[in-house]
PDB file of C-alpha atoms in Angstrom:
ATOM      1  CA  MET X1459       5.155   1.670 -18.009  1.00 37.00           C
ATOM      2  CA  GLY X1460       5.359   2.232 -21.012  1.00 36.00           C
ATOM      3  CA  ASN X1461       6.787   6.135 -21.810  1.00 35.00           C
ATOM      4  CA  CYS X1462       5.059   8.671 -22.108  1.00 36.00           C
ATOM      5  CA  CYS X1463       6.628  10.263 -24.378  1.00 35.00           C
ATOM      6  CA  SER X1464       5.440   7.961 -27.239  1.00 33.00           C
ATOM      7  CA  GLN X1465       1.734   7.732 -26.097  1.00 34.00           C
ATOM      8  CA  LYS X1466      -0.944  10.512 -27.228  1.00 35.00           C
ATOM      9  CA  SER X1467      -1.679  12.610 -23.933  1.00 36.00           C
ATOM     10  CA  VAL X1468      -5.462  12.267 -23.475  1.00 41.00           C
ATOM     11  CA  LYS X1469      -8.143  14.925 -21.022  1.00 44.00           C
ATOM     12  CA  GLY X1470      -8.119  12.544 -17.455  1.00 46.00           C
ATOM     13  CA  ASN X1471     -11.966  14.360 -18.482  1.00 46.00           C
ATOM     14  CA  GLY X1472     -12.818  11.661 -21.679  1.00 47.00           C
ATOM     15  CA  SER X1473     -15.477   9.342 -19.888  1.00 46.00           C
ATOM     16  CA  PRO X1474     -18.606   9.835 -20.919  1.00 46.00           C
ATOM     17  CA  GLN X1475     -20.124   8.588 -17.315  1.00 51.00           C
ATOM     18  CA  PRO X1476     -21.947  11.234 -15.178  1.00 52.00           C
ATOM     19  CA  PRO X1477     -20.032  11.668 -12.025  1.00 64.00           C
ATOM     20  CA  HIS X1478     -21.383   9.839  -8.868  1.00 71.00           C
ATOM     21  CA  GLN X1479     -22.644  11.726  -5.989  1.00 74.00           C
ATOM     22  CA  VAL X1480     -19.848  10.711  -2.881  1.00 78.00           C
ATOM     23  CA  ASP X1481     -21.152  12.332   0.803  1.00 74.00           C
ATOM     24  CA  PHE X1482     -17.198  12.698   1.976  1.00 78.00           C
ATOM     25  CA  LYS X1483     -17.008  12.884   5.682  1.00 76.00           C
ATOM     26  CA  ILE X1484     -14.513  15.447   5.268  1.00 81.00           C
ATOM     27  CA  LYS X1485     -14.769  17.574   2.028  1.00 84.00           C
ATOM     28  CA  PRO X1486     -11.872  16.285  -0.370  1.00 87.00           C
ATOM     29  CA  ASP X1487     -10.145  18.948  -2.481  1.00 88.00           C
ATOM     30  CA  ASN X1488     -11.887  19.366  -5.756  1.00 89.00           C
ATOM     31  CA  ILE X1489      -9.517  20.027  -8.641  1.00 94.00           C
ATOM     32  CA  PRO X1490     -10.992  20.840 -11.500  1.00 95.00           C
ATOM     33  CA  THR X1491     -11.215  18.646 -14.502  1.00 94.00           C
ATOM     34  CA  THR X1492      -9.590  20.506 -16.754  1.00 95.00           C
ATOM     35  CA  GLU X1493      -5.981  20.891 -15.076  1.00 96.00           C
ATOM     36  CA  VAL X1494      -5.350  17.104 -14.537  1.00 97.00           C
ATOM     37  CA  THR X1495      -4.340  15.046 -17.859  1.00 96.00           C
ATOM     38  CA  LYS X1496      -3.112  11.782 -18.498  1.00 96.00           C
ATOM     39  CA  LEU X1497       0.356  11.442 -19.920  1.00 96.00           C
ATOM     40  CA  GLU X1498      -0.374   8.017 -20.919  1.00 94.00           C
ATOM     41  CA  SER X1499      -2.939   5.689 -22.944  1.00 92.00           C
ATOM     42  CA  PHE X1500      -3.220   2.712 -20.498  1.00 92.00           C
ATOM     43  CA  PRO X1501      -3.445   3.052 -16.418  1.00 90.00           C
ATOM     44  CA  SER X1502       0.244   2.310 -14.746  1.00 89.00           C
ATOM     45  CA  GLY X1503      -0.970  -0.413 -12.747  1.00 82.00           C
ATOM     46  CA  THR X1504      -3.416  -2.202 -12.168  1.00 75.00           C
ATOM     47  CA  GLY X1505      -4.829  -3.761  -8.738  1.00 62.00           C
ATOM     48  CA  GLY X1506      -8.525  -5.174  -8.148  1.00 56.00           C
ATOM     49  CA  LEU X1507      -9.868  -2.363  -6.807  1.00 63.00           C
ATOM     50  CA  GLY X1508      -9.372   0.233  -9.812  1.00 77.00           C
ATOM     51  CA  ASP X1509      -5.699   1.732 -11.693  1.00 88.00           C
ATOM     52  CA  VAL X1510      -3.101   4.262 -11.170  1.00 92.00           C
ATOM     53  CA  TRP X1511      -2.706   6.604 -14.173  1.00 94.00           C
ATOM     54  CA  LYS X1512       0.322   8.798 -14.554  1.00 96.00           C
ATOM     55  CA  CYS X1513      -0.991  12.418 -14.992  1.00 97.00           C
ATOM     56  CA  SER X1514       0.512  16.099 -14.992  1.00 97.00           C
ATOM     57  CA  TRP X1515      -1.127  18.487 -12.202  1.00 97.00           C
ATOM     58  CA  SER X1516      -1.315  22.686 -14.080  1.00 96.00           C
ATOM     59  CA  ARG X1517      -2.525  25.079 -11.643  1.00 93.00           C
ATOM     60  CA  PRO X1518      -2.389  27.399 -12.386  1.00 90.00           C
ATOM     61  CA  GLN X1519       0.400  30.287 -10.921  1.00 88.00           C
ATOM     62  CA  VAL X1520       2.394  26.944  -9.503  1.00 90.00           C
ATOM     63  CA  GLY X1521       3.178  25.006 -11.618  1.00 93.00           C
ATOM     64  CA  THR X1522       2.672  21.397 -13.389  1.00 96.00           C
ATOM     65  CA  PHE X1523       3.480  17.971 -11.207  1.00 94.00           C
ATOM     66  CA  LYS X1524       3.197  14.522 -12.082  1.00 96.00           C
ATOM     67  CA  VAL X1525       0.660  13.307  -9.950  1.00 97.00           C
ATOM     68  CA  ALA X1526      -0.847   9.709  -9.573  1.00 95.00           C
ATOM     69  CA  VAL X1527      -4.641   8.702 -10.326  1.00 94.00           C
ATOM     70  CA  LYS X1528      -6.036   6.384  -8.401  1.00 90.00           C
ATOM     71  CA  SER X1529      -9.959   5.678 -10.026  1.00 87.00           C
ATOM     72  CA  VAL X1530     -12.154   2.882  -8.270  1.00 78.00           C
ATOM     73  CA  ARG X1531     -13.144   0.164 -10.543  1.00 73.00           C
ATOM     74  CA  VAL X1532     -17.245  -0.029 -10.963  1.00 70.00           C
ATOM     75  CA  PRO X1533     -17.865  -3.113 -13.324  1.00 66.00           C
ATOM     76  CA  GLN X1534     -21.349  -1.926 -13.787  1.00 66.00           C
ATOM     77  CA  ALA X1535     -21.539   1.032 -13.719  1.00 61.00           C
ATOM     78  CA  ASP X1536     -25.471   1.200 -14.442  1.00 67.00           C
ATOM     79  CA  ASP X1537     -25.379  -0.986 -10.518  1.00 72.00           C
ATOM     80  CA  THR X1538     -26.794   1.378  -8.485  1.00 75.00           C
ATOM     81  CA  GLU X1539     -26.761  -0.671  -5.825  1.00 78.00           C
ATOM     82  CA  LEU X1540     -23.588  -1.455  -6.346  1.00 75.00           C
ATOM     83  CA  VAL X1541     -22.075   1.965  -6.792  1.00 75.00           C
ATOM     84  CA  ASN X1542     -23.039   3.514  -3.397  1.00 77.00           C
ATOM     85  CA  ARG X1543     -21.566   0.553  -1.789  1.00 76.00           C
ATOM     86  CA  THR X1544     -18.271   1.587  -4.057  1.00 76.00           C
ATOM     87  CA  SER X1545     -18.378   4.931  -2.917  1.00 78.00           C
ATOM     88  CA  LYS X1546     -18.890   3.804   1.117  1.00 77.00           C
ATOM     89  CA  ARG X1547     -15.472   2.619   0.372  1.00 77.00           C
ATOM     90  CA  ILE X1548     -13.806   5.372  -1.010  1.00 80.00           C
ATOM     91  CA  ARG X1549     -15.236   7.649   1.341  1.00 79.00           C
ATOM     92  CA  ARG X1550     -13.631   6.136   4.092  1.00 78.00           C
ATOM     93  CA  GLU X1551     -10.400   5.704   2.399  1.00 79.00           C
ATOM     94  CA  ALA X1552     -10.529   9.885   1.488  1.00 83.00           C
ATOM     95  CA  TYR X1553     -11.585   9.921   5.335  1.00 82.00           C
ATOM     96  CA  VAL X1554      -9.162   8.724   6.660  1.00 84.00           C
ATOM     97  CA  TRP X1555      -6.892   9.488   4.382  1.00 88.00           C
ATOM     98  CA  ILE X1556      -7.348  13.243   4.363  1.00 89.00           C
ATOM     99  CA  THR X1557      -6.413  13.024   8.145  1.00 87.00           C
ATOM    100  CA  LEU X1558      -3.329  11.763   7.568  1.00 91.00           C
ATOM    101  CA  GLU X1559      -0.260  13.653   8.102  1.00 93.00           C
ATOM    102  CA  HIS X1560       4.054  12.683   7.970  1.00 96.00           C
ATOM    103  CA  GLU X1561       6.535  12.898   5.377  1.00 96.00           C
ATOM    104  CA  ASN X1562       6.672   8.860   5.733  1.00 97.00           C
ATOM    105  CA  ILE X1563       2.808   8.942   4.528  1.00 96.00           C
ATOM    106  CA  LEU X1564       2.034   9.193   0.815  1.00 95.00           C
ATOM    107  CA  THR X1565      -0.065  12.713   0.721  1.00 94.00           C
ATOM    108  CA  PHE X1566      -3.738  13.237  -0.540  1.00 93.00           C
ATOM    109  CA  ASN X1567      -3.796  15.548  -3.254  1.00 94.00           C
ATOM    110  CA  GLY X1568      -7.481  15.833  -3.355  1.00 92.00           C
ATOM    111  CA  VAL X1569     -10.679  14.268  -5.633  1.00 91.00           C
ATOM    112  CA  VAL X1570     -11.060  14.500  -9.140  1.00 92.00           C
ATOM    113  CA  ASP X1571     -13.414  13.541 -11.710  1.00 90.00           C
ATOM    114  CA  GLY X1572     -13.695  11.830 -15.082  1.00 89.00           C
ATOM    115  CA  PHE X1573     -12.003   8.792 -14.535  1.00 89.00           C
ATOM    116  CA  GLY X1574     -15.096   6.677 -13.828  1.00 82.00           C
ATOM    117  CA  PRO X1575     -18.514   6.850 -12.052  1.00 81.00           C
ATOM    118  CA  LEU X1576     -16.967   8.011  -8.700  1.00 83.00           C
ATOM    119  CA  PRO X1577     -14.104  10.753  -7.937  1.00 86.00           C
ATOM    120  CA  ALA X1578     -10.700   9.600  -8.242  1.00 89.00           C
ATOM    121  CA  LEU X1579      -8.247   9.774  -5.604  1.00 90.00           C
ATOM    122  CA  VAL X1580      -4.656  12.424  -6.290  1.00 94.00           C
ATOM    123  CA  SER X1581      -1.203  12.206  -4.690  1.00 95.00           C
ATOM    124  CA  PRO X1582       1.898  12.895  -6.049  1.00 96.00           C
ATOM    125  CA  TRP X1583       3.397  10.806  -8.567  1.00 96.00           C
ATOM    126  CA  MET X1584       6.306   8.794  -7.234  1.00 95.00           C
ATOM    127  CA  GLU X1585       9.005   8.402  -9.230  1.00 92.00           C
ATOM    128  CA  ASN X1586      11.095   5.440  -8.302  1.00 91.00           C
ATOM    129  CA  GLY X1587       7.896   3.432  -8.077  1.00 91.00           C
ATOM    130  CA  SER X1588       7.240   0.745  -5.149  1.00 91.00           C
ATOM    131  CA  LEU X1589      10.766  -0.942  -2.731  1.00 93.00           C
ATOM    132  CA  ASP X1590       9.307  -3.939  -4.432  1.00 88.00           C
ATOM    133  CA  SER X1591      10.444  -2.578  -8.616  1.00 88.00           C
ATOM    134  CA  TYR X1592      13.503  -0.778  -6.722  1.00 90.00           C
ATOM    135  CA  LEU X1593      15.298  -4.089  -5.303  1.00 88.00           C
ATOM    136  CA  LYS X1594      13.418  -6.433  -8.570  1.00 85.00           C
ATOM    137  CA  LYS X1595      15.793  -3.763 -10.656  1.00 86.00           C
ATOM    138  CA  GLY X1596      19.240  -5.298  -9.209  1.00 80.00           C
ATOM    139  CA  CYS X1597      19.183  -2.380  -6.701  1.00 79.00           C
ATOM    140  CA  VAL X1598      21.418  -3.636  -3.491  1.00 83.00           C
ATOM    141  CA  PRO X1599      20.992  -0.428  -0.472  1.00 89.00           C
ATOM    142  CA  SER X1600      23.792   0.044   1.755  1.00 92.00           C
ATOM    143  CA  LYS X1601      23.562  -1.287   5.203  1.00 92.00           C
ATOM    144  CA  THR X1602      23.464   2.764   5.760  1.00 94.00           C
ATOM    145  CA  ASP X1603      20.574   3.018   3.259  1.00 94.00           C
ATOM    146  CA  LYS X1604      18.816   0.020   4.568  1.00 95.00           C
ATOM    147  CA  LEU X1605      19.358   0.940   7.919  1.00 96.00           C
ATOM    148  CA  ARG X1606      17.488   5.013   7.081  1.00 96.00           C
ATOM    149  CA  MET X1607      14.660   2.922   4.836  1.00 96.00           C
ATOM    150  CA  LEU X1608      14.054   0.453   7.658  1.00 97.00           C
ATOM    151  CA  ARG X1609      13.354   3.932  10.027  1.00 97.00           C
ATOM    152  CA  GLN X1610      11.352   5.392   7.619  1.00 98.00           C
ATOM    153  CA  MET X1611       8.969   2.858   7.203  1.00 98.00           C
ATOM    154  CA  ALA X1612       8.716   2.303  10.770  1.00 98.00           C
ATOM    155  CA  ALA X1613       8.450   6.075  11.758  1.00 97.00           C
ATOM    156  CA  GLY X1614       5.255   6.105   9.078  1.00 97.00           C
ATOM    157  CA  LEU X1615       4.101   2.856  10.677  1.00 97.00           C
ATOM    158  CA  LYS X1616       4.284   4.301  14.406  1.00 97.00           C
ATOM    159  CA  TYR X1617       2.216   7.530  13.251  1.00 96.00           C
ATOM    160  CA  LEU X1618      -0.509   5.554  11.699  1.00 95.00           C
ATOM    161  CA  HIS X1619      -0.812   2.945  14.878  1.00 95.00           C
ATOM    162  CA  ASP X1620      -0.289   5.957  17.448  1.00 95.00           C
ATOM    163  CA  ASN X1621      -3.507   6.964  14.791  1.00 92.00           C
ATOM    164  CA  GLU X1622      -5.037   4.439  15.922  1.00 90.00           C
ATOM    165  CA  VAL X1623      -4.992   3.565  11.904  1.00 90.00           C
ATOM    166  CA  VAL X1624      -3.579   0.036  10.873  1.00 91.00           C
ATOM    167  CA  HIS X1625      -2.568   0.032   7.366  1.00 91.00           C
ATOM    168  CA  GLY X1626      -4.124  -3.503   6.902  1.00 88.00           C
ATOM    169  CA  ASP X1627      -1.768  -4.504   3.501  1.00 87.00           C
ATOM    170  CA  LEU X1628       1.669  -3.049   3.978  1.00 93.00           C
ATOM    171  CA  THR X1629       3.779  -4.918   1.707  1.00 91.00           C
ATOM    172  CA  CYS X1630       7.006  -4.225   0.041  1.00 90.00           C
ATOM    173  CA  THR X1631       4.822  -2.453  -3.159  1.00 88.00           C
ATOM    174  CA  ASN X1632       2.882  -0.380  -1.553  1.00 90.00           C
ATOM    175  CA  VAL X1633       6.296   1.225  -0.067  1.00 95.00           C
ATOM    176  CA  LEU X1634       6.138   3.911  -2.466  1.00 95.00           C
ATOM    177  CA  LEU X1635      10.057   5.819  -2.900  1.00 95.00           C
ATOM    178  CA  SER X1636      10.124   9.319  -3.657  1.00 94.00           C
ATOM    179  CA  ALA X1637      12.966  11.064  -6.581  1.00 91.00           C
ATOM    180  CA  ASP X1638      14.915  11.831  -3.201  1.00 91.00           C
ATOM    181  CA  GLY X1639      14.845   8.437  -2.063  1.00 90.00           C
ATOM    182  CA  LYS X1640      12.266   9.148   0.406  1.00 95.00           C
ATOM    183  CA  LEU X1641      10.018   6.133   1.573  1.00 97.00           C
ATOM    184  CA  HIS X1642       6.339   6.868   1.411  1.00 97.00           C
ATOM    185  CA  LEU X1643       3.621   4.177   2.934  1.00 96.00           C
ATOM    186  CA  ALA X1644       1.000   3.508  -0.016  1.00 92.00           C
ATOM    187  CA  ASP X1645      -2.360   2.746  -0.224  1.00 84.00           C
ATOM    188  CA  PHE X1646      -4.657   1.190   3.309  1.00 74.00           C
ATOM    189  CA  GLY X1647      -6.951  -0.247   1.538  1.00 60.00           C
ATOM    190  CA  LEU X1648      -7.307  -3.694   3.007  1.00 56.00           C
ATOM    191  CA  SER X1649      -8.009  -2.210   6.467  1.00 57.00           C
ATOM    192  CA  VAL X1650     -10.360   0.371   4.706  1.00 56.00           C
ATOM    193  CA  ILE X1651     -12.252  -2.664   2.650  1.00 54.00           C
ATOM    194  CA  LEU X1652     -13.065  -5.450   5.775  1.00 52.00           C
ATOM    195  CA  SER X1653     -14.552  -2.065   8.063  1.00 50.00           C
ATOM    196  CA  GLU X1654     -17.001  -1.606   5.538  1.00 50.00           C
ATOM    197  CA  SER X1655     -17.573  -5.441   3.474  1.00 47.00           C
ATOM    198  CA  GLN X1656     -18.671  -8.836   5.353  1.00 42.00           C
ATOM    199  CA  ASN X1657     -16.089 -10.652   3.012  1.00 41.00           C
ATOM    200  CA  SER X1658     -13.117 -12.902   4.095  1.00 38.00           C
ATOM    201  CA  THR X1659      -9.970 -11.472   4.404  1.00 37.00           C
ATOM    202  CA  PHE X1660      -8.872 -14.132   1.368  1.00 36.00           C
ATOM    203  CA  ASN X1661     -11.484 -12.586  -1.184  1.00 42.00           C
ATOM    204  CA  SER X1662      -8.278 -10.308  -0.263  1.00 48.00           C
ATOM    205  CA  CYS X1663      -5.633 -12.826  -0.696  1.00 51.00           C
ATOM    206  CA  HIS X1664      -3.593 -12.221  -4.379  1.00 47.00           C
ATOM    207  CA  GLN X1665       0.495 -13.558  -5.092  1.00 48.00           C
ATOM    208  CA  GLY X1666       1.038  -9.322  -4.109  1.00 56.00           C
ATOM    209  CA  ASN X1667       0.743  -9.176  -1.008  1.00 78.00           C
ATOM    210  CA  VAL X1668      -0.404 -12.949   0.456  1.00 86.00           C
ATOM    211  CA  ARG X1669       3.732 -12.698   0.937  1.00 89.00           C
ATOM    212  CA  TRP X1670       3.953 -10.232   3.893  1.00 92.00           C
ATOM    213  CA  MET X1671       0.666 -11.033   5.287  1.00 90.00           C
ATOM    214  CA  ALA X1672       0.341 -12.210   9.121  1.00 91.00           C
ATOM    215  CA  PRO X1673      -0.485 -16.311   9.353  1.00 90.00           C
ATOM    216  CA  GLU X1674      -3.834 -15.107  11.912  1.00 88.00           C
ATOM    217  CA  MET X1675      -4.554 -13.444   8.692  1.00 85.00           C
ATOM    218  CA  LEU X1676      -5.020 -16.363   6.521  1.00 77.00           C
ATOM    219  CA  ALA X1677      -6.303 -18.273   8.818  1.00 63.00           C
ATOM    220  CA  LEU X1678      -9.897 -19.502   7.852  1.00 55.00           C
ATOM    221  CA  PRO X1679     -11.725 -17.902  10.144  1.00 49.00           C
ATOM    222  CA  GLU X1680     -14.830 -20.105  11.252  1.00 49.00           C
ATOM    223  CA  GLN X1681     -17.995 -20.163  10.024  1.00 40.00           C
ATOM    224  CA  GLY X1682     -17.719 -16.792   7.035  1.00 51.00           C
ATOM    225  CA  GLY X1683     -16.233 -15.150   9.838  1.00 54.00           C
ATOM    226  CA  VAL X1684     -14.768 -11.551   8.849  1.00 62.00           C
ATOM    227  CA  VAL X1685     -10.658 -11.225  10.130  1.00 73.00           C
ATOM    228  CA  VAL X1686      -9.932  -7.858  10.413  1.00 81.00           C
ATOM    229  CA  PRO X1687      -6.681  -6.219  10.710  1.00 86.00           C
ATOM    230  CA  THR X1688      -4.887  -5.745  13.378  1.00 92.00           C
ATOM    231  CA  LYS X1689      -1.031  -3.845  14.587  1.00 95.00           C
ATOM    232  CA  ALA X1690       0.344  -6.969  15.263  1.00 97.00           C
ATOM    233  CA  ALA X1691      -0.101  -8.276  11.678  1.00 94.00           C
ATOM    234  CA  ASP X1692       1.240  -4.653  10.233  1.00 96.00           C
ATOM    235  CA  ILE X1693       4.091  -5.606  12.847  1.00 98.00           C
ATOM    236  CA  TYR X1694       4.932  -8.862  10.842  1.00 96.00           C
ATOM    237  CA  SER X1695       4.297  -8.074   7.878  1.00 96.00           C
ATOM    238  CA  TYR X1696       6.708  -5.183   8.439  1.00 97.00           C
ATOM    239  CA  GLY X1697       9.480  -7.792  10.167  1.00 97.00           C
ATOM    240  CA  CYS X1698       8.879  -9.703   7.105  1.00 96.00           C
ATOM    241  CA  ILE X1699      10.103  -5.853   4.654  1.00 96.00           C
ATOM    242  CA  MET X1700      12.875  -5.495   7.240  1.00 96.00           C
ATOM    243  CA  LEU X1701      14.157  -9.743   6.416  1.00 95.00           C
ATOM    244  CA  GLN X1702      14.139  -8.853   2.396  1.00 93.00           C
ATOM    245  CA  LEU X1703      15.604  -5.189   2.951  1.00 93.00           C
ATOM    246  CA  PHE X1704      18.773  -7.239   4.525  1.00 92.00           C
ATOM    247  CA  CYS X1705      19.335 -10.445   2.831  1.00 90.00           C
ATOM    248  CA  GLY X1706      17.888  -9.941  -0.558  1.00 88.00           C
ATOM    249  CA  ARG X1707      14.939 -11.702  -0.713  1.00 88.00           C
ATOM    250  CA  ALA X1708      11.505 -11.963  -1.413  1.00 89.00           C
ATOM    251  CA  PRO X1709       9.350 -13.922   1.971  1.00 92.00           C
ATOM    252  CA  TYR X1710       8.308 -17.168  -0.266  1.00 92.00           C
ATOM    253  CA  LEU X1711      11.248 -16.694  -2.741  1.00 92.00           C
ATOM    254  CA  TRP X1712      10.939 -19.929  -3.877  1.00 94.00           C
ATOM    255  CA  LEU X1713       6.822 -19.813  -4.586  1.00 93.00           C
ATOM    256  CA  THR X1714       5.216 -18.774  -7.242  1.00 89.00           C
ATOM    257  CA  GLN X1715       1.597 -18.638  -6.712  1.00 90.00           C
ATOM    258  CA  ALA X1716      -0.785 -17.083  -3.996  1.00 87.00           C
ATOM    259  CA  TYR X1717      -2.373 -20.634  -2.818  1.00 87.00           C
ATOM    260  CA  HIS X1718       0.745 -22.125  -2.695  1.00 91.00           C
ATOM    261  CA  ILE X1719       1.930 -19.214  -0.435  1.00 90.00           C
ATOM    262  CA  ILE X1720      -1.335 -19.929   2.153  1.00 88.00           C
ATOM    263  CA  THR X1721      -0.753 -23.488   2.086  1.00 89.00           C
ATOM    264  CA  ALA X1722       2.930 -23.290   2.926  1.00 90.00           C
ATOM    265  CA  ARG X1723       2.254 -20.027   5.444  1.00 86.00           C
ATOM    266  CA  VAL X1724      -0.533 -22.209   7.306  1.00 84.00           C
ATOM    267  CA  SER X1725       0.996 -25.052   7.483  1.00 87.00           C
ATOM    268  CA  GLY X1726       4.421 -23.902   9.141  1.00 88.00           C
ATOM    269  CA  THR X1727       6.755 -23.299   6.490  1.00 91.00           C
ATOM    270  CA  GLU X1728       8.835 -19.888   7.792  1.00 92.00           C
ATOM    271  CA  PRO X1729       9.348 -17.487   4.775  1.00 93.00           C
ATOM    272  CA  PHE X1730      12.668 -17.460   4.527  1.00 93.00           C
ATOM    273  CA  ARG X1731      15.018 -19.972   3.655  1.00 90.00           C
ATOM    274  CA  GLN X1732      18.339 -18.324   4.007  1.00 86.00           C
ATOM    275  CA  PHE X1733      19.899 -15.540   6.280  1.00 90.00           C
ATOM    276  CA  THR X1734      23.009 -13.815   4.346  1.00 87.00           C
ATOM    277  CA  ASP X1735      24.264  -9.519   4.857  1.00 86.00           C
ATOM    278  CA  ILE X1736      22.142  -9.867   7.542  1.00 92.00           C
ATOM    279  CA  GLU X1737      23.717  -9.315  11.771  1.00 93.00           C
ATOM    280  CA  ASP X1738      22.428 -11.222  14.427  1.00 94.00           C
ATOM    281  CA  VAL X1739      20.704  -8.289  15.548  1.00 95.00           C
ATOM    282  CA  HIS X1740      18.872  -7.702  12.541  1.00 95.00           C
ATOM    283  CA  LYS X1741      18.216 -10.698  12.760  1.00 95.00           C
ATOM    284  CA  GLU X1742      16.892 -11.183  16.216  1.00 96.00           C
ATOM    285  CA  TYR X1743      15.030  -8.543  15.611  1.00 97.00           C
ATOM    286  CA  SER X1744      13.364  -8.902  12.508  1.00 96.00           C
ATOM    287  CA  LEU X1745      12.761 -13.169  13.759  1.00 96.00           C
ATOM    288  CA  LYS X1746      11.049 -11.215  17.161  1.00 97.00           C
ATOM    289  CA  CYS X1747       8.913  -9.104  14.115  1.00 97.00           C
ATOM    290  CA  ILE X1748       7.833 -11.887  12.018  1.00 96.00           C
ATOM    291  CA  SER X1749       6.486 -14.724  15.766  1.00 96.00           C
ATOM    292  CA  VAL X1750       4.275 -16.632  15.377  1.00 93.00           C
ATOM    293  CA  ARG X1751       2.745 -15.450  17.841  1.00 94.00           C
ATOM    294  CA  SER X1752       0.492 -12.263  17.715  1.00 94.00           C
ATOM    295  CA  GLY X1753       1.678 -11.436  21.447  1.00 95.00           C
ATOM    296  CA  ASP X1754       5.714 -11.822  21.440  1.00 97.00           C
ATOM    297  CA  ARG X1755       5.567  -8.389  18.832  1.00 97.00           C
ATOM    298  CA  PRO X1756       7.360  -5.928  18.867  1.00 98.00           C
ATOM    299  CA  VAL X1757       5.152  -2.302  18.673  1.00 98.00           C
ATOM    300  CA  ALA X1758       6.325  -0.541  16.323  1.00 97.00           C
ATOM    301  CA  SER X1759       7.845   3.064  18.788  1.00 97.00           C
ATOM    302  CA  ALA X1760       9.235   0.081  20.008  1.00 97.00           C
ATOM    303  CA  ILE X1761      11.166  -0.762  16.922  1.00 97.00           C
ATOM    304  CA  ALA X1762      11.251   2.963  15.920  1.00 96.00           C
ATOM    305  CA  LYS X1763      13.143   2.911  18.644  1.00 96.00           C
ATOM    306  CA  PHE X1764      15.691  -0.267  19.298  1.00 96.00           C
ATOM    307  CA  LEU X1765      16.228   1.919  14.699  1.00 95.00           C
ATOM    308  CA  GLY X1766      16.581   5.006  16.099  1.00 89.00           C
ATOM    309  CA  ALA X1767      20.035   3.024  18.546  1.00 81.00           C
ATOM    310  CA  GLU X1768      21.417   1.706  14.882  1.00 72.00           C
TER     311      GLU X1768
END
């Protein structure tokens, strides 16, 4: 992430491309383009779906806040069919996100034009970044903090599942920390895209998410079918994060390439080789969450109850 003080501010309405009208199922708040300013010349994060920009949002009579603006990338903006297909994707994502409200789910502030041909999604900026980057900095949470973090993630996941929303891409990179250390689940992208897409989950596998992905999500479907994310797959991902927090090691830490991780997972190689600094009760429960048999995994409400008793 660049230093915003050394970068020249650029207005969010700098794009010459005309906005594409999206027929939102539920109309989100439309934030005036003039209120949003880029704080850096380059995106703070780039993924397969688009870019995340660090911006400031100046609201009259309210104040100025840092926000994250997620722009969905359209490689060929003049390709009407592609833009329309991407428009449906962002419509579905906004629809799912706008209906969610929980202290451990990233807030959806609205949409803003000027970041490409489609409206960009706006959410609060999380000062402490992702849980993955937090741990990579060498931060070692106390046992109390680890349990607090796991309770917050479990509460957010329980809320999603209670509302029949499958996250579909739960990883340490999609759990964000606010300035006060509270955890927020973010980016429901994979489950959203697969609901609209005819492509295999394999197309969405990369080094950033495959480490935490359930084995049934990595098995190639027969005859080109689609692997649909499930609540049980979310639980597997949660179990991996649980073990990573307790043991301080990411799943398949010794592997660097996504296809090596996929091969190891499909062949039955376990994602963790060492279990240190973890009590037996937590180890046993975590291993239950990452069982290769999806039916043996607990549900989110059971995890929240287990951690609540700790």
